[in-house]
Amino acid sequence: MRLLVLAVLLSAVVLFPSEAKRMNIYGETIVTEITPESGAMWTRVNDKEPMFPIELAKARMAGCTILSFDVVESGKADNIQTVISIPNTKISQHATSIVSQWQTAQTPTAKESHTVRLDFCLGLESLENTQQACAKQIQLPCE
């Protein structure tokens, strides 16, 4: 009897793999510069949108965070502070990691203060649908 139950369970696992393994998840990350709007010396070398963090995708976590930081004379982001993070601090941790890795195109001659918003969007249908949903999300307040 035990062998029969074990055989049925094993065949169910082999014949019907979990839905999560077959599900595609599409992630999009959008960076929006809040301040300064113009006149800043510092700009990112690569202004392509950052990759969606795999840990957030596995957790199916989406949201937004606003960070403030200073760019020092060395060109690195310093004093990175979370202004707000929705739905929780896990989003903020990934956003902080992304900002801390940015390279500068032009090093400022003096410290500059910046505020950016990072939106992390997820979708299950297609990358195009996820991008459209993210375009709507960035119009909403991050609060």
Coordinates of C-alpha atoms in Angstrom, one line a residue:
M1 CA 0.0 0.0 0.0
R2 CA 2.8 2.4 0.9
L3 CA 4.6 1.7 -2.4
L4 CA 1.4 2.4 -4.3
V5 CA 0.9 5.8 -2.6
L6 CA 4.6 6.6 -3.2
A7 CA 4.3 5.6 -6.8
V8 CA 1.3 7.8 -7.3
L9 CA 2.9 10.8 -5.6
L10 CA 6.1 10.4 -7.6
S11 CA 4.2 10.2 -10.9
A12 CA 2.2 13.3 -10.0
V13 CA 5.4 15.2 -9.5
V14 CA 6.9 14.0 -12.7
L15 CA 3.8 14.4 -14.9
F16 CA 2.6 17.7 -13.4
P17 CA 5.6 20.0 -12.6
S18 CA 4.8 23.0 -10.5
E19 CA 3.2 25.9 -12.2
A20 CA 5.8 28.3 -10.8
K21 CA 8.5 26.6 -12.8
R22 CA 6.7 27.1 -16.0
M23 CA 5.5 30.7 -15.3
N24 CA 7.4 33.5 -16.9
I25 CA 7.9 36.6 -14.8
Y26 CA 8.8 39.9 -16.5
G27 CA 10.6 42.6 -14.5
E28 CA 11.2 46.2 -15.4
T29 CA 13.1 48.9 -13.4
I30 CA 12.7 52.5 -14.2
V31 CA 14.8 55.3 -12.8
T32 CA 13.3 58.8 -12.6
E33 CA 15.5 61.8 -11.6
I34 CA 13.6 64.0 -9.2
T35 CA 16.2 66.6 -8.2
P36 CA 18.2 68.3 -9.6
E37 CA 16.1 68.6 -12.7
S38 CA 18.8 70.4 -14.7
G39 CA 22.3 71.9 -14.3
A40 CA 23.9 69.0 -12.6
M41 CA 27.4 68.0 -13.4
W42 CA 26.9 64.4 -12.4
T43 CA 25.2 62.0 -14.8
R44 CA 25.3 58.2 -15.1
V45 CA 27.7 56.7 -17.6
N46 CA 25.2 54.1 -18.6
D47 CA 21.7 55.6 -18.5
K48 CA 20.1 52.2 -19.4
E49 CA 17.6 51.1 -16.9
P50 CA 19.0 48.7 -14.3
M51 CA 18.3 45.0 -14.3
F52 CA 15.3 43.9 -12.1
P53 CA 16.8 42.2 -9.0
I54 CA 16.4 38.5 -9.2
E55 CA 15.6 38.2 -5.5
L56 CA 12.6 40.6 -5.9
A57 CA 11.5 38.6 -9.0
K58 CA 11.6 35.3 -7.0
A59 CA 9.6 36.9 -4.2
R60 CA 7.3 38.4 -6.8
M61 CA 7.8 41.8 -5.2
A62 CA 7.2 45.1 -7.0
G63 CA 7.1 48.6 -5.7
C64 CA 8.9 51.9 -5.6
T65 CA 11.5 53.7 -3.6
I66 CA 12.8 57.3 -3.4
L67 CA 16.4 57.8 -2.5
S68 CA 18.4 60.9 -1.7
F69 CA 22.2 60.9 -2.0
D70 CA 25.2 63.1 -2.5
V71 CA 27.7 62.7 -5.3
V72 CA 31.1 63.6 -4.0
E73 CA 34.2 64.8 -5.9
S74 CA 35.3 61.2 -6.5
G75 CA 32.1 60.7 -8.5
K76 CA 30.6 58.1 -6.2
A77 CA 27.2 58.2 -4.5
D78 CA 27.6 58.8 -0.8
N79 CA 25.2 59.2 2.1
I80 CA 22.4 57.2 0.4
Q81 CA 19.2 57.7 2.3
T82 CA 15.7 56.1 1.8
V83 CA 13.0 58.8 1.7
I84 CA 10.2 56.2 1.2
S85 CA 10.0 52.6 0.2
I86 CA 6.8 50.8 -0.8
P87 CA 5.9 48.1 0.1
N88 CA 8.9 47.5 2.4
T89 CA 12.6 48.0 3.0
K90 CA 13.6 45.0 0.8
I91 CA 12.9 47.3 -2.2
S92 CA 15.0 50.0 -0.7
Q93 CA 17.9 47.7 -0.1
H94 CA 18.0 46.7 -3.8
A95 CA 17.6 50.3 -4.9
T96 CA 20.5 51.4 -2.6
S97 CA 22.7 48.7 -4.1
I98 CA 21.9 49.9 -7.6
V99 CA 22.6 53.5 -6.9
S100 CA 25.9 52.7 -5.1
Q101 CA 27.2 51.0 -8.2
W102 CA 26.5 53.8 -10.7
Q103 CA 29.5 55.2 -12.6
T104 CA 29.6 58.9 -13.4
A105 CA 30.0 60.4 -16.9
Q106 CA 31.4 63.6 -15.5
T107 CA 32.8 64.1 -12.0
P108 CA 31.3 67.1 -10.2
T109 CA 33.7 69.7 -8.9
A110 CA 31.7 70.0 -5.7
K111 CA 29.3 67.8 -3.8
E112 CA 25.9 67.5 -5.5
S113 CA 22.7 66.4 -3.9
H114 CA 20.3 64.2 -5.9
T115 CA 17.0 62.5 -5.4
V116 CA 15.9 59.6 -7.6
R117 CA 12.9 57.3 -7.8
L118 CA 13.3 53.7 -8.7
D119 CA 10.2 51.7 -9.8
F120 CA 10.3 48.0 -9.8
C121 CA 7.5 46.5 -11.9
L122 CA 6.5 42.9 -12.5
G123 CA 4.2 41.3 -15.0
L124 CA 3.2 37.7 -16.0
E125 CA 1.9 38.3 -19.5
S126 CA 4.8 39.8 -21.5
L127 CA 7.6 42.3 -21.3
E128 CA 5.6 44.8 -23.4
N129 CA 2.6 44.6 -21.0
T130 CA 5.0 45.0 -18.0
Q131 CA 6.6 48.1 -19.6
Q132 CA 3.1 49.6 -20.2
A133 CA 2.1 48.9 -16.6
C134 CA 5.3 50.4 -15.3
A135 CA 4.8 53.5 -17.4
K136 CA 1.5 53.9 -15.5
Q137 CA 3.1 53.1 -12.2
I138 CA 5.7 55.9 -12.4
Q139 CA 2.8 58.4 -12.8
L140 CA 1.4 57.4 -9.4
P141 CA 2.8 58.8 -6.1
C142 CA 5.3 56.6 -4.3
E143 CA 3.6 56.7 -0.9

